Amino acid sequence: QVQLVESGGGLVQPGGSLRLSCAASGSIVSIYAMGWYRQAPGKERELVAGITSGVSTNYADSVKGRFTISRDNAKNTVYLQMNSLKPEDTAVYYCNADQVVTNWGTIVSDAWGQGTQVTVSS
């Protein structure tokens, strides 16, 4: 079992900041990539930012320069620092982990958190 627990969502005014955290737990040896997705009502889930077990990062064009993704491999935790938030950032944000290697020799290719609501008021 691999579980992802998210925290840090909430209500914030435009221009404000939030920091999301996601900790993966279980008999984890390594995680190749972790990322954040978001989904607004009536819209498809889309990648916001991703980071590999190294230092490679990738951002959606809409958040470049405003959001920063980072991770602590020792703690199997990924963070998303969100600055200069806009109303269009309002969505449920989901944590994802790809290629999770466990102590039992299994690989979880697509693990998801439960989601955390981020609301940027107008």
Coordinates of N, CA and C in Angstrom, one line a residue:
Q1 N 0.8 -1.2 0.0 CA 0.0 0.0 0.0 C 0.9 1.2 0.0
V2 N 0.6 2.2 -0.9 CA 1.2 3.5 -0.9 C 0.1 4.5 -0.8
Q3 N 0.3 5.4 0.2 CA -0.7 6.4 0.5 C -0.1 7.8 0.4
L4 N -0.8 8.7 -0.2 CA -0.4 10.1 -0.3 C -1.4 10.9 0.5
V5 N -0.8 11.7 1.4 CA -1.6 12.6 2.3 C -1.3 14.0 2.0
E6 N -2.3 14.8 1.6 CA -2.1 16.2 1.2 C -2.5 17.1 2.3
S7 N -1.9 18.3 2.3 CA -2.3 19.3 3.3 C -1.9 20.7 2.7
G8 N -2.5 21.7 3.3 CA -2.2 23.1 2.9 C -3.2 23.9 2.1
G9 N -4.2 23.2 1.6 CA -5.2 23.9 0.9 C -6.0 24.9 1.7
G10 N -6.8 25.7 1.1 CA -7.6 26.7 1.8 C -8.1 27.8 1.0
L11 N -8.6 28.8 1.6 CA -9.1 30.0 1.0 C -8.1 31.1 1.1
V12 N -7.8 31.8 0.0 CA -6.9 32.8 -0.1 C -7.3 33.9 -1.0
Q13 N -6.9 35.2 -0.8 CA -7.3 36.3 -1.6 C -6.4 36.3 -2.9
P14 N -6.8 36.9 -4.0 CA -6.0 37.0 -5.1 C -4.7 37.7 -4.7
G15 N -3.6 37.2 -5.3 CA -2.3 37.8 -4.9 C -1.6 37.1 -3.7
G16 N -2.4 36.3 -3.0 CA -1.9 35.6 -1.8 C -1.1 34.4 -2.2
S17 N -0.7 33.7 -1.1 CA 0.2 32.5 -1.3 C -0.3 31.4 -0.4
L18 N -0.1 30.2 -0.9 CA -0.3 28.9 -0.2 C 0.8 28.0 -0.5
R19 N 1.0 27.1 0.5 CA 2.0 26.0 0.3 C 1.4 24.7 0.6
L20 N 1.3 23.9 -0.5 CA 0.8 22.6 -0.4 C 1.9 21.5 -0.1
S21 N 1.5 20.6 0.7 CA 2.4 19.5 1.0 C 1.8 18.1 0.8
C22 N 2.6 17.2 0.4 CA 2.1 15.8 0.1 C 3.1 14.8 0.6
A23 N 2.8 14.0 1.5 CA 3.7 13.0 2.0 C 3.3 11.6 1.6
A24 N 4.2 10.9 1.0 CA 3.9 9.5 0.6 C 4.3 8.6 1.7
S25 N 3.5 7.6 2.1 CA 3.8 6.6 3.1 C 3.7 5.2 2.6
G26 N 4.3 4.3 3.3 CA 4.3 2.9 3.0 C 5.7 2.4 3.0
S27 N 5.9 1.1 2.5 CA 7.2 0.5 2.4 C 7.9 1.0 1.1
I28 N 8.2 2.2 1.1 CA 8.7 2.9 -0.1 C 10.3 2.9 -0.1
V29 N 10.8 2.4 -1.2 CA 12.2 2.5 -1.4 C 12.6 3.8 -2.2
S30 N 11.8 4.1 -3.2 CA 12.1 5.3 -4.0 C 10.8 5.7 -4.8
I31 N 10.8 6.9 -5.2 CA 9.7 7.4 -6.1 C 10.4 8.2 -7.2
Y32 N 10.2 7.8 -8.4 CA 10.8 8.5 -9.5 C 10.3 9.9 -9.7
A33 N 9.0 10.1 -9.7 CA 8.5 11.4 -10.0 C 7.3 11.7 -9.1
M34 N 7.1 12.9 -8.7 CA 6.0 13.3 -7.9 C 5.5 14.6 -8.6
G35 N 4.2 14.9 -8.5 CA 3.7 16.0 -9.1 C 2.4 16.5 -8.5
W36 N 1.9 17.6 -9.0 CA 0.7 18.2 -8.6 C -0.2 18.4 -9.8
Y37 N -1.4 17.9 -9.7 CA -2.5 18.1 -10.7 C -3.6 19.0 -10.1
R38 N -4.4 19.6 -11.0 CA -5.6 20.3 -10.5 C -6.7 20.0 -11.4
Q39 N -7.9 20.1 -10.8 CA -9.1 19.9 -11.6 C -10.2 20.8 -11.1
A40 N -10.8 21.6 -12.0 CA -11.9 22.5 -11.6 C -13.2 21.8 -12.1
P41 N -14.3 22.2 -11.5 CA -15.6 21.6 -12.0 C -15.8 21.7 -13.5
G42 N -16.2 20.6 -14.1 CA -16.4 20.6 -15.5 C -15.2 20.6 -16.4
K43 N -14.0 20.5 -15.8 CA -12.8 20.5 -16.6 C -12.0 19.2 -16.3
E44 N -11.1 18.9 -17.2 CA -10.3 17.7 -17.0 C -9.1 18.0 -16.0
R45 N -8.7 17.0 -15.4 CA -7.5 17.1 -14.5 C -6.3 17.4 -15.4
E46 N -5.5 18.4 -14.9 CA -4.3 18.8 -15.7 C -3.1 18.9 -14.8
L47 N -1.9 18.6 -15.4 CA -0.7 18.7 -14.6 C -0.4 20.2 -14.4
V48 N 0.0 20.4 -13.1 CA 0.4 21.8 -12.7 C 1.9 21.8 -12.7
A49 N 2.5 20.9 -12.0 CA 4.0 20.8 -11.9 C 4.4 19.4 -11.5
G50 N 5.6 19.1 -12.0 CA 6.2 17.8 -11.7 C 7.6 17.9 -11.4
I51 N 8.1 16.9 -10.7 CA 9.5 16.8 -10.3 C 10.0 15.4 -10.2
T52 N 11.2 15.1 -10.7 CA 11.7 13.7 -10.7 C 12.5 13.5 -9.4
S53 N 13.0 12.3 -9.3 CA 13.8 12.0 -8.2 C 15.1 12.7 -8.2
G54 N 15.5 13.3 -9.3 CA 16.6 14.2 -9.4 C 16.2 15.6 -9.1
V55 N 16.5 16.5 -10.0 CA 16.1 17.9 -9.8 C 15.3 18.4 -11.0
S56 N 15.0 17.6 -12.0 CA 14.2 18.1 -13.1 C 12.8 18.5 -12.7
T57 N 12.4 19.6 -13.2 CA 11.0 20.1 -12.9 C 10.3 20.5 -14.2
N58 N 9.0 20.5 -14.2 CA 8.2 20.9 -15.3 C 7.0 21.6 -14.8
Y59 N 6.6 22.7 -15.4 CA 5.5 23.5 -15.0 C 4.5 23.7 -16.1
A60 N 3.3 23.8 -15.8 CA 2.3 24.3 -16.8 C 2.6 25.8 -17.1
D61 N 2.4 26.2 -18.3 CA 2.6 27.5 -18.7 C 1.9 28.5 -17.8
S62 N 0.7 28.2 -17.4 CA -0.1 29.1 -16.7 C 0.4 29.4 -15.3
V63 N 1.3 28.6 -14.8 CA 1.8 28.8 -13.4 C 3.3 29.1 -13.4
K64 N 4.0 29.1 -14.5 CA 5.4 29.4 -14.5 C 5.7 30.8 -14.0
G65 N 6.7 30.9 -13.1 CA 7.0 32.1 -12.5 C 6.3 32.4 -11.2
R66 N 5.2 31.7 -10.9 CA 4.4 31.9 -9.7 C 4.4 30.7 -8.8
F67 N 4.5 29.5 -9.3 CA 4.5 28.3 -8.5 C 5.9 27.6 -8.5
T68 N 6.3 27.0 -7.4 CA 7.6 26.3 -7.3 C 7.3 25.0 -6.7
I69 N 7.8 23.9 -7.4 CA 7.7 22.6 -6.8 C 9.0 22.1 -6.3
S70 N 9.0 21.4 -5.2 CA 10.2 20.9 -4.6 C 9.9 19.6 -3.9
R71 N 10.9 18.8 -3.5 CA 10.7 17.6 -2.8 C 11.8 17.3 -1.9
D72 N 11.5 16.5 -0.9 CA 12.4 16.0 0.1 C 12.4 14.4 -0.1
N73 N 13.4 13.9 -0.8 CA 13.4 12.5 -1.1 C 13.5 11.6 0.2
A74 N 14.2 12.1 1.2 CA 14.3 11.3 2.4 C 13.0 11.2 3.1
K75 N 12.1 12.2 3.0 CA 10.8 12.1 3.6 C 9.7 11.7 2.6
N76 N 10.0 11.5 1.4 CA 9.0 11.2 0.3 C 7.9 12.2 0.3
T77 N 8.3 13.4 0.4 CA 7.4 14.5 0.4 C 7.6 15.5 -0.7
V78 N 6.5 16.0 -1.3 CA 6.6 17.0 -2.4 C 5.8 18.2 -1.9
Y79 N 6.3 19.4 -2.3 CA 5.7 20.6 -1.9 C 5.4 21.4 -3.2
L80 N 4.4 22.3 -3.0 CA 4.0 23.2 -4.1 C 3.8 24.6 -3.5
Q81 N 4.8 25.5 -3.7 CA 4.7 26.8 -3.2 C 3.9 27.6 -4.3
M82 N 2.8 28.2 -3.9 CA 2.0 28.9 -4.9 C 1.9 30.4 -4.4
N83 N 2.5 31.2 -5.3 CA 2.5 32.7 -5.0 C 1.7 33.4 -6.1
S84 N 1.3 34.6 -5.8 CA 0.6 35.5 -6.8 C -0.7 34.7 -7.3
L85 N -1.4 34.1 -6.4 CA -2.5 33.3 -6.8 C -3.6 34.2 -7.5
K86 N -4.2 33.5 -8.5 CA -5.3 34.1 -9.2 C -6.6 33.4 -9.1
P87 N -7.7 34.0 -9.3 CA -9.0 33.3 -9.2 C -9.0 32.0 -10.1
E88 N -8.4 32.1 -11.2 CA -8.4 30.9 -12.1 C -7.6 29.8 -11.6
D89 N -6.8 30.0 -10.5 CA -6.1 28.9 -9.9 C -7.0 28.0 -9.0
T90 N -8.2 28.5 -8.8 CA -9.2 27.7 -8.0 C -9.5 26.4 -8.5
A91 N -9.2 25.3 -7.7 CA -9.4 24.0 -8.2 C -9.1 23.0 -7.0
V92 N -9.4 21.8 -7.2 CA -9.0 20.7 -6.3 C -7.6 20.3 -6.8
Y93 N -6.6 20.3 -5.9 CA -5.3 20.0 -6.3 C -5.0 18.6 -5.7
Y94 N -4.4 17.7 -6.6 CA -4.1 16.4 -6.3 C -2.7 16.1 -6.4
C95 N -2.2 15.4 -5.4 CA -0.8 14.9 -5.4 C -0.7 13.6 -6.2
N96 N 0.4 13.4 -6.9 CA 0.6 12.2 -7.7 C 2.0 11.7 -7.5
A97 N 2.2 10.4 -7.5 CA 3.5 9.8 -7.5 C 3.5 8.7 -8.5
D98 N 4.6 8.7 -9.3 CA 4.8 7.8 -10.4 C 6.0 6.9 -10.1
Q99 N 5.9 5.6 -10.5 CA 7.0 4.7 -10.4 C 7.5 4.6 -8.9
V100 N 6.6 4.2 -8.0 CA 6.9 4.0 -6.6 C 7.4 2.6 -6.4
V101 N 8.7 2.5 -6.0 CA 9.3 1.2 -5.7 C 9.1 0.9 -4.2
T102 N 8.6 -0.3 -3.9 CA 8.4 -0.7 -2.5 C 9.4 -1.7 -2.0
N103 N 9.4 -1.9 -0.7 CA 10.3 -2.9 -0.2 C 10.0 -4.4 -0.6
W104 N 8.8 -4.6 -1.1 CA 8.3 -5.9 -1.5 C 8.6 -6.1 -3.0
G105 N 9.3 -5.2 -3.6 CA 9.6 -5.4 -5.0 C 8.6 -5.0 -6.0
T106 N 7.5 -4.4 -5.5 CA 6.4 -4.0 -6.4 C 6.6 -2.5 -6.8
I107 N 6.0 -2.2 -7.9 CA 6.1 -0.8 -8.4 C 4.7 -0.3 -8.6
V108 N 4.4 0.8 -8.0 CA 3.1 1.5 -8.2 C 3.3 2.6 -9.2
S109 N 2.6 2.5 -10.3 CA 2.9 3.4 -11.4 C 2.1 4.7 -11.3
D110 N 1.0 4.7 -10.5 CA 0.1 5.8 -10.5 C -0.6 5.9 -9.2
A111 N 0.0 6.6 -8.2 CA -0.7 6.7 -6.9 C -1.2 8.2 -6.8
W112 N -2.4 8.3 -6.2 CA -3.0 9.6 -6.0 C -3.4 9.9 -4.6
G113 N -3.3 11.2 -4.3 CA -3.9 11.7 -3.0 C -5.3 11.9 -3.1
Q114 N -5.9 12.3 -2.0 CA -7.4 12.5 -2.0 C -7.8 13.9 -2.6
G115 N -6.9 14.8 -2.7 CA -7.2 16.1 -3.2 C -7.4 17.1 -2.1
T116 N -7.0 18.3 -2.3 CA -7.2 19.4 -1.4 C -7.7 20.6 -2.1
Q117 N -8.7 21.3 -1.6 CA -9.3 22.4 -2.3 C -8.5 23.7 -2.1
V118 N -8.3 24.3 -3.2 CA -7.7 25.7 -3.2 C -8.7 26.6 -3.8
T119 N -9.1 27.6 -3.0 CA -10.0 28.6 -3.5 C -9.4 30.0 -3.4
V120 N -9.3 30.7 -4.5 CA -8.8 32.0 -4.6 C -10.0 32.9 -4.9
S121 N -10.4 33.7 -3.9 CA -11.6 34.5 -4.0 C -11.3 35.8 -4.8
S122 N -12.4 36.2 -5.4 CA -12.3 37.4 -6.3 C -12.5 38.7 -5.5

